[in-house]
XYZ file of C-alpha atoms in Angstrom:
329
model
C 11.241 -57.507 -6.447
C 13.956 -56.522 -3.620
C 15.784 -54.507 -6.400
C 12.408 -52.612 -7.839
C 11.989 -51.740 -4.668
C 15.200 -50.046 -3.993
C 15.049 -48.359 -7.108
C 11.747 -46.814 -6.910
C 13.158 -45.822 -3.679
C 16.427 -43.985 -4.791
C 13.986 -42.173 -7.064
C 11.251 -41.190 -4.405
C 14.265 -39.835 -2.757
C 16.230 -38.204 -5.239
C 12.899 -36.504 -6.032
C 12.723 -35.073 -2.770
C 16.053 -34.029 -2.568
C 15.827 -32.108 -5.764
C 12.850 -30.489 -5.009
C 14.044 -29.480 -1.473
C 17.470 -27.908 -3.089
C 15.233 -26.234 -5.644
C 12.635 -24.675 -3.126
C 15.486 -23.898 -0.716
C 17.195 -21.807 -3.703
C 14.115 -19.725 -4.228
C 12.306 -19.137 -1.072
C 13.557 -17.570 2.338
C 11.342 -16.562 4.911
C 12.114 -13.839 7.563
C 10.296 -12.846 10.751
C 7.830 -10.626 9.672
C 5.810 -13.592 6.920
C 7.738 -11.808 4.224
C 9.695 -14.403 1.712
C 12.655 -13.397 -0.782
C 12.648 -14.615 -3.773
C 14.919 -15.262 -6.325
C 14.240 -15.190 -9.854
C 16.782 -14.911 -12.361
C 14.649 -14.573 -15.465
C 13.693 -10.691 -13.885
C 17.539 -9.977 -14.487
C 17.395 -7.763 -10.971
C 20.672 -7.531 -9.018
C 18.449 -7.369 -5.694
C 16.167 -10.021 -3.923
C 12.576 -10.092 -4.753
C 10.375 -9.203 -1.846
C 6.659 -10.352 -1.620
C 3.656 -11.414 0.676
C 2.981 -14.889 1.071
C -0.578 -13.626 -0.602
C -2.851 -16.332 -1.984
C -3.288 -17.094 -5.849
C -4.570 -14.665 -8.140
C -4.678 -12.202 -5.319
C -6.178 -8.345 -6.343
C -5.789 -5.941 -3.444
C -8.475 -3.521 -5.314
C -12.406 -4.423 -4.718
C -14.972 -5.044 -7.600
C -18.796 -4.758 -7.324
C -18.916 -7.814 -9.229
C -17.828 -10.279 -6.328
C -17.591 -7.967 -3.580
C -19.578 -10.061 -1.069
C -17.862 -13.227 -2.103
C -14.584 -11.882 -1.919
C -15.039 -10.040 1.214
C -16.401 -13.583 2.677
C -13.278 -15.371 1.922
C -10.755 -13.084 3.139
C -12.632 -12.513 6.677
C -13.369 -8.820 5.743
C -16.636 -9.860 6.455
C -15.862 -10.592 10.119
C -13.950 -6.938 10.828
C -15.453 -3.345 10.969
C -13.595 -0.451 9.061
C -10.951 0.315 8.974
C -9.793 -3.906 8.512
C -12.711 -4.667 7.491
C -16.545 -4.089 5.803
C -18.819 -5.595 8.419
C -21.769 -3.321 8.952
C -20.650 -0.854 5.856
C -21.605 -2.916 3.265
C -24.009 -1.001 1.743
C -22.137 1.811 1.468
C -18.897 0.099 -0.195
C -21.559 -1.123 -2.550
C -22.709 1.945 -3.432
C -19.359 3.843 -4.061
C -18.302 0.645 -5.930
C -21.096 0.711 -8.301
C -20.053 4.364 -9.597
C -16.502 2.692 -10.204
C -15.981 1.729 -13.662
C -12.859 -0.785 -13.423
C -10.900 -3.238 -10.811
C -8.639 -3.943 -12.642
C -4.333 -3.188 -12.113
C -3.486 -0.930 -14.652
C -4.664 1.760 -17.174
C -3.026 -0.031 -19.627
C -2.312 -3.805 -20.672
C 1.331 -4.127 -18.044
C 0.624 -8.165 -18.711
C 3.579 -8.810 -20.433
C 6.504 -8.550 -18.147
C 5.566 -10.727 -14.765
C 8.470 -8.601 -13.283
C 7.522 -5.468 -12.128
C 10.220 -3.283 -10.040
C 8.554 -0.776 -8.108
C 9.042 2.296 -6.039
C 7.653 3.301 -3.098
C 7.902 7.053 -2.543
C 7.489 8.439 0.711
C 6.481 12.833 1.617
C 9.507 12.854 3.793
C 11.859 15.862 3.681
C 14.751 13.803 3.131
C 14.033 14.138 -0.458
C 14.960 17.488 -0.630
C 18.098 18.090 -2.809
C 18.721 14.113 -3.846
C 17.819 14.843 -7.529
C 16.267 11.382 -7.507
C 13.320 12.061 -10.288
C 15.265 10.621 -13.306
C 15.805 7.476 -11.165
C 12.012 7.163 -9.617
C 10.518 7.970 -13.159
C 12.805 4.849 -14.394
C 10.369 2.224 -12.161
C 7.825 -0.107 -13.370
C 5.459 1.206 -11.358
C 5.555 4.393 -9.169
C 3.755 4.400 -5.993
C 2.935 7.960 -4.128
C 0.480 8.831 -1.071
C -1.639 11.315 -0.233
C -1.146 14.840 -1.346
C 2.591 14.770 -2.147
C 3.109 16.641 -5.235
C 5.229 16.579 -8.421
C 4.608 19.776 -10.139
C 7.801 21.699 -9.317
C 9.429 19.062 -7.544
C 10.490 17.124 -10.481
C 14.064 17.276 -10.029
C 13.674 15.095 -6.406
C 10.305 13.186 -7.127
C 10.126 12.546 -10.363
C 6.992 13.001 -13.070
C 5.722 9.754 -13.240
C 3.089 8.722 -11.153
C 1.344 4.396 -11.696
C -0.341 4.284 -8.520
C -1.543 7.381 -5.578
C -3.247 6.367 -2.457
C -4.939 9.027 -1.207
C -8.302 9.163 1.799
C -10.645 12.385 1.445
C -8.599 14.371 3.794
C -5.741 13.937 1.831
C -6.304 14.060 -1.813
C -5.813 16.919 -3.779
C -8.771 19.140 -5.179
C -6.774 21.443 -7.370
C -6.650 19.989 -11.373
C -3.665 20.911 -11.543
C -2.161 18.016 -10.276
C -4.654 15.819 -12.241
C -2.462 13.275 -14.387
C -4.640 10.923 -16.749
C -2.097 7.972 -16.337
C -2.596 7.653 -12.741
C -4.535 5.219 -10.912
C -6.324 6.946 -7.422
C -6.263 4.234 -4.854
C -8.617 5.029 -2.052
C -8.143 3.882 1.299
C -11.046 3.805 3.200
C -10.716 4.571 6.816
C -14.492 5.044 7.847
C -18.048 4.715 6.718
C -18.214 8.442 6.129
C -15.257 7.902 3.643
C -17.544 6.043 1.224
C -20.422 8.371 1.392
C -17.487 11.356 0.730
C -16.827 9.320 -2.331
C -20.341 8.669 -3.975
C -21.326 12.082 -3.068
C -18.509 13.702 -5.066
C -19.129 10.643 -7.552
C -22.653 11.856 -8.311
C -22.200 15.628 -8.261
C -23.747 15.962 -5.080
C -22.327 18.895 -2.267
C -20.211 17.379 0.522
C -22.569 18.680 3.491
C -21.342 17.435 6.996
C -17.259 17.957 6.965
C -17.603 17.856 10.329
C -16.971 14.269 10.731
C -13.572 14.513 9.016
C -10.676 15.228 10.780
C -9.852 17.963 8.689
C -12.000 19.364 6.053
C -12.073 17.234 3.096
C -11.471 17.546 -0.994
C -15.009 18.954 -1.972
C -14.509 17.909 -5.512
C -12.767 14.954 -7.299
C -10.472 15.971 -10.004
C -9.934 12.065 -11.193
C -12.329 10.114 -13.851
C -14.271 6.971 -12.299
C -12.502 4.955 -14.470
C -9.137 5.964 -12.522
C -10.435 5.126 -9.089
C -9.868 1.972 -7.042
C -11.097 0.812 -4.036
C -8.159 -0.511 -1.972
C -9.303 -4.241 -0.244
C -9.132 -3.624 3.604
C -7.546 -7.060 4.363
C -4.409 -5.277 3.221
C -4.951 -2.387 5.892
C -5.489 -5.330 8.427
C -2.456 -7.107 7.397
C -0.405 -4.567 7.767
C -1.880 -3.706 11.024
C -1.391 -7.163 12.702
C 1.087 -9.305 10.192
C 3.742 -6.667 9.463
C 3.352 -4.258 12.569
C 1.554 -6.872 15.233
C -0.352 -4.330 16.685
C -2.354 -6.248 19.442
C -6.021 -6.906 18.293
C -7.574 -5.048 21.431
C -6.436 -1.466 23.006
C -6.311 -0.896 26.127
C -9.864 1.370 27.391
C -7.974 4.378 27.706
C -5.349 3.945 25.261
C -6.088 5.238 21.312
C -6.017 2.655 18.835
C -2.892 2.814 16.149
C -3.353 2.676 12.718
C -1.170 2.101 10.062
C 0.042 5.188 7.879
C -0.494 5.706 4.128
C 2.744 5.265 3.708
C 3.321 1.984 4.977
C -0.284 0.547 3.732
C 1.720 1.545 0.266
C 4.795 -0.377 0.856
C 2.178 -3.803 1.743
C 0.368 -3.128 -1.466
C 3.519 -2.557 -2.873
C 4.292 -6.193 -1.872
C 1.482 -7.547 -3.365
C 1.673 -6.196 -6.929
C 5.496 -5.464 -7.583
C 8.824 -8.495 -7.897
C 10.910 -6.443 -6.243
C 10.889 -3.238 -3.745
C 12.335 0.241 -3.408
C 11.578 2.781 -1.203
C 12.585 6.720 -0.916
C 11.185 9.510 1.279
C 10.193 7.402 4.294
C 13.108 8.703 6.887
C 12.261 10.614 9.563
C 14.118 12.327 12.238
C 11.807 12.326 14.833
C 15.088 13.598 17.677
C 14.601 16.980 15.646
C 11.374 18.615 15.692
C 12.568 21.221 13.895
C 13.422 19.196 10.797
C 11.374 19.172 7.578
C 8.660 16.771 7.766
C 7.982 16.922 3.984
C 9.737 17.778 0.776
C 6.954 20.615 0.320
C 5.768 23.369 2.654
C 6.540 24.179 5.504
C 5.497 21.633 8.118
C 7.696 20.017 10.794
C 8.536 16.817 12.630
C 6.886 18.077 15.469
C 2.972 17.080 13.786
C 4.731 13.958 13.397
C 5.881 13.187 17.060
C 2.307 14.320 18.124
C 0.511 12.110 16.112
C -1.624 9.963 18.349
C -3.577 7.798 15.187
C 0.025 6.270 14.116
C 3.100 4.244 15.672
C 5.524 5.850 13.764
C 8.384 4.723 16.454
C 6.769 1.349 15.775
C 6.974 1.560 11.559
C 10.198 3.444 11.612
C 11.883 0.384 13.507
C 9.894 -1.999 10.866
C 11.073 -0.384 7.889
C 14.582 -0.215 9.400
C 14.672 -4.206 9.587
C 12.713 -4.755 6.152
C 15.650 -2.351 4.783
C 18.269 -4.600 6.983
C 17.024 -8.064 5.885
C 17.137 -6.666 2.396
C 13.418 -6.944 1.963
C 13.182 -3.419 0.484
C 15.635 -1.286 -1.018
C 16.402 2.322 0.725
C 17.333 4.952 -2.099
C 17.198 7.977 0.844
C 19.820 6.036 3.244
């Protein structure tokens, strides 16, 4: 009986020892919640970077389980912009013109490894002749109003995913591409009613509320527009930058950029990482802000809605810790 024992021990513990080495070879966490993982199967010569994000996780929202979903992930329990409380009905609304959830145009199912590029507005673009190399990505993640039409040569043509809010999407068709997916972020409760109101062919009346006037016509098909979940807005917010939970009374509450919020989404749908665009010189005001027009750091450094001090020093130590990749060193 003595022996049994000390057998069934050996193999209790050479069970644990195994599956120690094993989950020691594939998972690392750093500082920020962030893990790198290891998969050799995706043949990449770079650590895979993702969220510790719960099973089956979709960061875009579907009328179908909307209330449900919101309930489990506490959006329930935070106002807009990290949350839904008290704009229900109006997410409900814009998400019933919607006509998909889902990740992709097109079935992307059969690779699990998807390597993905972030790419920032920032004038360090100019002149890198990058496009050939961004257009080679899985996926292809741009923000706002950046464009691509005669800018191919540094950006690239290929567009997966744009995040975009009404102030910052564009209105002209000619940057319409049918292969992109338009991932809104909502920001406030006059965001969704900006939405359904272009959604239904109505006239955008009160701009007023926007912070600059907004697109007054959508040039993408419902069936291209996603509702980003806010509990990856709040994540970012408190997980990856820690802002505090509570301002001070007379200080202005930070909010993450579009840029960033793309990187965490990033995390969250892609195996591995890479960003370009997202340095900033923000000791020269006279610098380039973006690869297009004319615009300077100096809107930057007077920014009061964004920490960019705060994500520039993030992104520096995600880039470090070889969390992302950094093709605009």
């Amino acid at each position: 009986m003595l022996v049994m024992k000390q057998i069934l021990f050996m193999i209790v513990l050479g069970a644990g020892v195994m599956y120690a080495v094993l989950h020691s070879n594939l998972w690392t966490t750093n500082s920020f919640g962030l893990s790198s993982l290891s998969r050799k199967h995706c043949n990449f010569k770079t650590n895979v970077s993702t969220f510790l994000t719960m099973d089956n996780f979709c960061p875009f929202l579907c009328e179908s389980n909307f209330y449900d979903i919101s309930a489990s992930r506490g959006n329930n329990k935070f106002e807009l912009p990290y949350g839904v409380r008290r704009s229900e009905m109006f997410f409900q609304r814009a998400l019933s013109q919607l006509e998909r959830c889902d990740l992709f145009l097109e079935d992307k199912s059969s690779s699990s490894c998807k390597k993905c590029i972030v790419v920032g507005n920032g004038g360090i673009l100019r002149n890198k002749n990058l496009g050939q190399k961004i257009d080679s990505y899985d996926v292809v993640i741009r923000m706002n109003n950046g464009p691509v039409i005669g800018y191919e040569n540094d950006v690239g043509r290929k567009t997966t995913y744009r995040l975009f809010y009404p102030e910052s999407i564009f209105s002209d068709p000619l940057h319409y591409d049918p292969k992109t997916i338009a991932v809104f972020i909502v920001f406030k409760r006059h965001d969704l009613k900006w939405l359904s109101d272009l959604l239904s062919g109505h006239n955008i009346m009160a701009t007023n509320v926007f912070w600059k006037k907004p697109a007054m016509k959508m040039i993408y098909k419902p069936n291209q527009i996603r509702i980003l979940d806010p509990f990856i807005i709040k994540r970012t917010a408190y997980e990856l930058l820690r802002f505090p939970r509570k301002f001070p009374r007379r200080g202005r509450p930070k909010h993450p950029t579009t840029g960033l919020i793309a990187i965490a989404f990033a995390f969250d749908i892609c195996t591995e990482v890479h960003v370009a665009g997202f340095k900033y010189n923000l000791q020269d005001p006279g610098s380039s802000l973006h690869y297009y027009g004319n615009d300077t750091m100096s809107l930057m450094i007077k920014n009061e809605y964004h920490d960019i001090d705060a994500e520039q020093r993030l992104l520096k130590n995600l880039i470090d810790q070889q969390i992302v990749i950094n093709l605009t060193e």
